[in-house]
Amino acid sequence: GNSVTQMEGPVTLSEEAFLTINCTYTATGYPSLFWYVQYPGEGLQLLLKATKADDKGSNKGFEATYRKETTSFHLEKGSVQVSDSAVYFCALYSGGYQKVTFGTGTKLQVIP
Amino acid sequence: DAGVIQSPRHEVTEMGQEVTLRCKPISGHDYLFWYRQTMMRGLELLIYFNNNVPIDDSGMPEDRFSAKMPNASFSTLKIQPSEPRDSAVYFCASSFGRRLNTEAFFGQGTRLTVV
Protein backbone atom coordinates (compact mmCIF):
# COMPACT_ATOMS: atom_id res chain seq x y z
CA GLY A 1 0.00 0.00 0.00
CA ASN A 2 0.88 3.67 -0.09
CA SER A 3 2.78 5.28 2.73
CA VAL A 4 4.49 8.56 3.60
CA THR A 5 7.35 8.89 6.07
CA GLN A 6 8.30 12.25 7.55
CA MET A 7 11.12 13.23 9.81
CA GLU A 8 10.30 13.27 13.49
CA GLY A 9 9.65 16.58 15.14
CA PRO A 10 9.52 18.94 16.75
CA VAL A 11 11.98 21.03 14.82
CA THR A 12 13.11 24.22 16.53
CA LEU A 13 14.91 26.88 14.51
CA SER A 14 15.95 30.45 14.99
CA GLU A 15 14.44 33.08 12.74
CA GLU A 16 16.16 33.32 9.33
CA ALA A 17 17.57 29.80 9.60
CA PHE A 18 17.37 27.31 6.73
CA LEU A 19 14.63 24.71 6.94
CA THR A 20 14.52 21.17 5.61
CA ILE A 21 11.77 18.71 6.47
CA ASN A 22 12.36 15.30 4.94
CA CYS A 23 9.62 13.28 3.30
CA THR A 24 9.85 9.95 1.52
CA TYR A 25 7.06 7.89 0.07
CA THR A 26 6.07 4.46 -1.14
CA ALA A 27 3.40 4.23 -3.80
CA THR A 28 2.25 2.30 -6.81
CA GLY A 29 1.90 4.11 -10.09
CA TYR A 30 2.61 7.81 -10.43
CA PRO A 31 1.47 9.69 -7.35
CA SER A 32 1.05 13.39 -6.89
CA LEU A 33 2.79 14.86 -3.87
CA PHE A 34 1.67 17.65 -1.58
CA TRP A 35 2.71 19.60 1.46
CA TYR A 36 -0.03 20.83 3.77
CA VAL A 37 0.41 23.22 6.68
CA GLN A 38 -1.66 23.40 9.85
CA TYR A 39 -1.47 26.54 11.94
CA PRO A 40 -2.51 26.32 15.60
CA GLY A 41 -6.24 25.84 16.02
CA GLU A 42 -6.90 25.57 12.30
CA GLY A 43 -7.49 22.93 9.66
CA LEU A 44 -4.94 21.82 7.11
CA GLN A 45 -4.34 23.98 4.05
CA LEU A 46 -2.40 23.22 0.94
CA LEU A 47 1.08 24.76 0.87
CA LEU A 48 2.43 23.39 -2.42
CA LYS A 49 2.20 20.44 -4.75
CA ALA A 50 3.97 18.59 -7.58
CA THR A 51 2.26 16.21 -9.94
CA LYS A 52 5.10 14.53 -11.82
CA ALA A 53 8.75 13.66 -11.47
CA ASP A 54 11.19 16.59 -11.36
CA ASP A 55 8.39 19.10 -10.82
CA LYS A 56 9.11 21.75 -8.21
CA GLY A 57 6.28 23.10 -6.14
CA SER A 58 6.71 26.46 -4.47
CA ASN A 59 4.71 28.88 -2.36
CA LYS A 60 5.42 31.53 0.31
CA GLY A 61 9.16 30.91 0.02
CA PHE A 62 8.79 27.18 0.54
CA GLU A 63 9.72 24.71 -2.17
CA ALA A 64 9.89 20.97 -2.73
CA THR A 65 11.06 18.90 -5.69
CA TYR A 66 9.47 15.61 -6.71
CA ARG A 67 12.37 13.12 -6.87
CA LYS A 68 11.20 9.83 -8.29
CA GLU A 69 14.64 8.20 -8.15
CA THR A 70 14.87 8.71 -4.39
CA THR A 71 11.07 8.69 -3.79
CA SER A 72 11.39 11.92 -1.88
CA PHE A 73 9.68 15.30 -1.61
CA HIS A 74 11.65 17.29 0.94
CA LEU A 75 10.33 20.68 2.03
CA GLU A 76 12.80 23.57 2.15
CA LYS A 77 12.80 27.25 2.97
CA GLY A 78 15.82 29.48 2.89
CA SER A 79 14.89 31.78 5.76
CA VAL A 80 12.13 30.90 8.19
CA GLN A 81 10.02 33.38 10.10
CA VAL A 82 8.22 33.12 13.43
CA SER A 83 4.96 33.07 11.47
CA ASP A 84 6.03 29.78 9.85
CA SER A 85 5.58 27.98 13.15
CA ALA A 86 3.06 25.25 12.38
CA VAL A 87 2.72 21.54 11.71
CA TYR A 88 3.69 20.43 8.20
CA PHE A 89 2.24 17.32 6.56
CA CYS A 90 3.57 15.55 3.52
CA ALA A 91 0.84 13.84 1.52
CA LEU A 92 0.42 11.56 -1.45
CA TYR A 93 -2.46 11.12 -3.89
CA SER A 94 -2.54 8.15 -6.19
CA GLY A 95 -4.89 5.85 -7.98
CA GLY A 96 -8.29 6.48 -9.42
CA TYR A 97 -9.78 7.78 -6.22
CA GLN A 98 -9.01 11.09 -4.54
CA LYS A 99 -7.80 9.30 -1.44
CA VAL A 100 -4.85 10.94 0.21
CA THR A 101 -2.21 9.35 2.41
CA PHE A 102 -0.72 11.71 4.99
CA GLY A 103 2.53 11.56 6.87
CA THR A 104 2.49 11.93 10.64
CA GLY A 105 3.29 15.63 10.51
CA THR A 106 6.34 17.60 11.63
CA LYS A 107 5.95 20.42 14.10
CA LEU A 108 8.10 23.45 13.38
CA GLN A 109 8.77 26.08 15.99
CA VAL A 110 10.64 29.23 14.97
CA ILE A 111 12.02 31.36 17.77
CA PRO A 112 12.95 35.04 17.43
CA ASP B 1 -17.44 30.14 -1.28
CA ALA B 2 -17.07 30.06 2.50
CA GLY B 3 -15.02 26.88 2.42
CA VAL B 4 -15.76 23.67 4.24
CA ILE B 5 -17.93 24.41 7.25
CA GLN B 6 -17.96 22.20 10.31
CA SER B 7 -20.10 22.41 13.39
CA PRO B 8 -19.79 22.56 16.26
CA ARG B 9 -16.24 23.87 16.69
CA HIS B 10 -16.06 22.43 20.19
CA GLU B 11 -18.06 19.68 21.82
CA VAL B 12 -17.81 18.41 25.38
CA THR B 13 -19.94 15.44 26.26
CA GLU B 14 -20.20 12.75 28.87
CA MET B 15 -19.22 9.18 28.23
CA GLY B 16 -22.10 7.17 26.83
CA GLN B 17 -23.78 10.09 25.14
CA GLU B 18 -24.41 10.34 21.42
CA VAL B 19 -22.37 12.88 19.50
CA THR B 20 -23.11 14.18 16.01
CA LEU B 21 -20.59 16.18 14.01
CA ARG B 22 -21.69 18.07 10.93
CA CYS B 23 -20.03 19.12 7.72
CA LYS B 24 -20.97 21.24 4.74
CA PRO B 25 -18.54 20.72 1.86
CA ILE B 26 -17.61 23.29 -0.75
CA SER B 27 -20.36 23.59 -3.34
CA GLY B 28 -19.62 21.49 -6.42
CA HIS B 29 -17.14 19.20 -4.75
CA ASP B 30 -17.92 15.54 -5.23
CA TYR B 31 -15.57 13.98 -2.67
CA LEU B 32 -15.95 14.30 1.08
CA PHE B 33 -13.55 12.97 3.70
CA TRP B 34 -13.73 12.58 7.47
CA TYR B 35 -10.44 12.55 9.40
CA ARG B 36 -9.55 12.22 13.05
CA GLN B 37 -6.44 13.83 14.53
CA THR B 38 -4.84 12.86 17.85
CA MET B 39 -1.41 13.33 19.30
CA MET B 40 -0.86 9.59 19.50
CA ARG B 41 -2.07 8.52 16.07
CA GLY B 42 -1.74 11.65 13.99
CA LEU B 43 -4.19 12.21 11.13
CA GLU B 44 -6.36 9.21 10.30
CA LEU B 45 -8.81 8.88 7.43
CA LEU B 46 -12.05 7.48 8.79
CA ILE B 47 -14.30 7.37 5.73
CA TYR B 48 -14.79 9.10 2.42
CA PHE B 49 -17.67 9.60 0.01
CA ASN B 50 -17.91 10.13 -3.73
CA ASN B 51 -21.15 11.62 -5.02
CA ASN B 52 -22.74 10.96 -1.61
CA VAL B 53 -21.84 7.25 -1.70
CA PRO B 54 -19.43 5.83 0.89
CA ILE B 55 -16.39 4.47 -0.94
CA ASP B 56 -14.10 3.35 1.84
CA ASP B 57 -15.00 3.12 5.52
CA SER B 58 -12.12 0.89 6.53
CA GLY B 59 -10.77 3.60 8.80
CA MET B 60 -13.88 3.76 10.97
CA PRO B 61 -12.63 2.46 14.30
CA GLU B 62 -15.67 0.45 15.34
CA ASP B 63 -19.41 0.10 15.08
CA ARG B 64 -19.95 3.00 17.43
CA PHE B 65 -18.97 5.26 14.54
CA SER B 66 -21.26 5.92 11.59
CA ALA B 67 -21.27 8.49 8.80
CA LYS B 68 -23.92 9.59 6.36
CA MET B 69 -24.15 11.90 3.42
CA PRO B 70 -27.82 12.37 2.58
CA ASN B 71 -27.10 14.98 -0.09
CA ALA B 72 -24.24 16.76 -1.79
CA SER B 73 -24.16 19.59 0.72
CA PHE B 74 -24.28 17.84 4.06
CA SER B 75 -22.62 15.02 5.95
CA THR B 76 -22.66 13.79 9.53
CA LEU B 77 -20.35 11.70 11.65
CA LYS B 78 -22.05 10.10 14.62
CA ILE B 79 -20.53 8.40 17.63
CA GLN B 80 -22.82 6.38 19.84
CA PRO B 81 -22.07 5.72 22.60
CA SER B 82 -19.10 8.03 22.99
CA GLU B 83 -16.04 7.05 25.02
CA PRO B 84 -13.15 9.11 26.44
CA ARG B 85 -10.76 7.59 23.87
CA ASP B 86 -12.84 9.24 21.12
CA SER B 87 -11.55 12.62 22.26
CA ALA B 88 -9.83 14.15 19.25
CA VAL B 89 -10.13 16.81 16.59
CA TYR B 90 -12.34 15.65 13.73
CA PHE B 91 -11.82 17.22 10.33
CA CYS B 92 -14.01 17.19 7.28
CA ALA B 93 -12.51 17.86 3.86
CA SER B 94 -13.83 18.04 0.32
CA SER B 95 -12.39 17.98 -3.17
CA PHE B 96 -13.42 18.11 -6.81
CA GLY B 97 -12.43 14.71 -8.10
CA ARG B 98 -12.85 15.33 -11.79
CA ARG B 99 -9.80 17.55 -11.78
CA LEU B 100 -6.79 15.30 -11.60
CA ASN B 101 -4.49 15.75 -8.65
CA THR B 102 -6.63 18.35 -6.98
CA GLU B 103 -6.08 19.09 -3.33
CA ALA B 104 -8.55 18.56 -0.52
CA PHE B 105 -9.91 21.60 1.32
CA PHE B 106 -10.25 21.19 5.05
CA GLY B 107 -12.69 22.61 7.54
CA GLN B 108 -11.48 24.08 10.81
CA GLY B 109 -12.34 20.92 12.68
CA THR B 110 -14.46 19.93 15.67
CA ARG B 111 -12.62 19.43 18.91
CA LEU B 112 -14.41 16.65 20.77
CA THR B 113 -13.84 16.01 24.45
CA VAL B 114 -15.54 13.04 26.06
CA VAL B 115 -15.39 13.08 29.86
Short mmCIF file of C-alpha atoms in Angstrom, two decimals, chain B:
data_model
loop_
_atom_site.label_atom_id
_atom_site.label_comp_id
_atom_site.label_asym_id
_atom_site.label_seq_id
_atom_site.Cartn_x
_atom_site.Cartn_y
_atom_site.Cartn_z
CA ASP B 1 -17.44 30.14 -1.28
CA ALA B 2 -17.07 30.06 2.50
CA GLY B 3 -15.02 26.88 2.42
CA VAL B 4 -15.76 23.67 4.24
CA ILE B 5 -17.93 24.41 7.25
CA GLN B 6 -17.96 22.20 10.31
CA SER B 7 -20.10 22.41 13.39
CA PRO B 8 -19.79 22.56 16.26
CA ARG B 9 -16.24 23.87 16.69
CA HIS B 10 -16.06 22.43 20.19
CA GLU B 11 -18.06 19.68 21.82
CA VAL B 12 -17.81 18.41 25.38
CA THR B 13 -19.94 15.44 26.26
CA GLU B 14 -20.20 12.75 28.87
CA MET B 15 -19.22 9.18 28.23
CA GLY B 16 -22.10 7.17 26.83
CA GLN B 17 -23.78 10.09 25.14
CA GLU B 18 -24.41 10.34 21.42
CA VAL B 19 -22.37 12.88 19.50
CA THR B 20 -23.11 14.18 16.01
CA LEU B 21 -20.59 16.18 14.01
CA ARG B 22 -21.69 18.07 10.93
CA CYS B 23 -20.03 19.12 7.72
CA LYS B 24 -20.97 21.24 4.74
CA PRO B 25 -18.54 20.72 1.86
CA ILE B 26 -17.61 23.29 -0.75
CA SER B 27 -20.36 23.59 -3.34
CA GLY B 28 -19.62 21.49 -6.42
CA HIS B 29 -17.14 19.20 -4.75
CA ASP B 30 -17.92 15.54 -5.23
CA TYR B 31 -15.57 13.98 -2.67
CA LEU B 32 -15.95 14.30 1.08
CA PHE B 33 -13.55 12.97 3.70
CA TRP B 34 -13.73 12.58 7.47
CA TYR B 35 -10.44 12.55 9.40
CA ARG B 36 -9.55 12.22 13.05
CA GLN B 37 -6.44 13.83 14.53
CA THR B 38 -4.84 12.86 17.85
CA MET B 39 -1.41 13.33 19.30
CA MET B 40 -0.86 9.59 19.50
CA ARG B 41 -2.07 8.52 16.07
CA GLY B 42 -1.74 11.65 13.99
CA LEU B 43 -4.19 12.21 11.13
CA GLU B 44 -6.36 9.21 10.30
CA LEU B 45 -8.81 8.88 7.43
CA LEU B 46 -12.05 7.48 8.79
CA ILE B 47 -14.30 7.37 5.73
CA TYR B 48 -14.79 9.10 2.42
CA PHE B 49 -17.67 9.60 0.01
CA ASN B 50 -17.91 10.13 -3.73
CA ASN B 51 -21.15 11.62 -5.02
CA ASN B 52 -22.74 10.96 -1.61
CA VAL B 53 -21.84 7.25 -1.70
CA PRO B 54 -19.43 5.83 0.89
CA ILE B 55 -16.39 4.47 -0.94
CA ASP B 56 -14.10 3.35 1.84
CA ASP B 57 -15.00 3.12 5.52
CA SER B 58 -12.12 0.89 6.53
CA GLY B 59 -10.77 3.60 8.80
CA MET B 60 -13.88 3.76 10.97
CA PRO B 61 -12.63 2.46 14.30
CA GLU B 62 -15.67 0.45 15.34
CA ASP B 63 -19.41 0.10 15.08
CA ARG B 64 -19.95 3.00 17.43
CA PHE B 65 -18.97 5.26 14.54
CA SER B 66 -21.26 5.92 11.59
CA ALA B 67 -21.27 8.49 8.80
CA LYS B 68 -23.92 9.59 6.36
CA MET B 69 -24.15 11.90 3.42
CA PRO B 70 -27.82 12.37 2.58
CA ASN B 71 -27.10 14.98 -0.09
CA ALA B 72 -24.24 16.76 -1.79
CA SER B 73 -24.16 19.59 0.72
CA PHE B 74 -24.28 17.84 4.06
CA SER B 75 -22.62 15.02 5.95
CA THR B 76 -22.66 13.79 9.53
CA LEU B 77 -20.35 11.70 11.65
CA LYS B 78 -22.05 10.10 14.62
CA ILE B 79 -20.53 8.40 17.63
CA GLN B 80 -22.82 6.38 19.84
CA PRO B 81 -22.07 5.72 22.60
CA SER B 82 -19.10 8.03 22.99
CA GLU B 83 -16.04 7.05 25.02
CA PRO B 84 -13.15 9.11 26.44
CA ARG B 85 -10.76 7.59 23.87
CA ASP B 86 -12.84 9.24 21.12
CA SER B 87 -11.55 12.62 22.26
CA ALA B 88 -9.83 14.15 19.25
CA VAL B 89 -10.13 16.81 16.59
CA TYR B 90 -12.34 15.65 13.73
CA PHE B 91 -11.82 17.22 10.33
CA CYS B 92 -14.01 17.19 7.28
CA ALA B 93 -12.51 17.86 3.86
CA SER B 94 -13.83 18.04 0.32
CA SER B 95 -12.39 17.98 -3.17
CA PHE B 96 -13.42 18.11 -6.81
CA GLY B 97 -12.43 14.71 -8.10
CA ARG B 98 -12.85 15.33 -11.79
CA ARG B 99 -9.80 17.55 -11.78
CA LEU B 100 -6.79 15.30 -11.60
CA ASN B 101 -4.49 15.75 -8.65
CA THR B 102 -6.63 18.35 -6.98
CA GLU B 103 -6.08 19.09 -3.33
CA ALA B 104 -8.55 18.56 -0.52
CA PHE B 105 -9.91 21.60 1.32
CA PHE B 106 -10.25 21.19 5.05
CA GLY B 107 -12.69 22.61 7.54
CA GLN B 108 -11.48 24.08 10.81
CA GLY B 109 -12.34 20.92 12.68
CA THR B 110 -14.46 19.93 15.67
CA ARG B 111 -12.62 19.43 18.91
CA LEU B 112 -14.41 16.65 20.77
CA THR B 113 -13.84 16.01 24.45
CA VAL B 114 -15.54 13.04 26.06
CA VAL B 115 -15.39 13.08 29.86
#
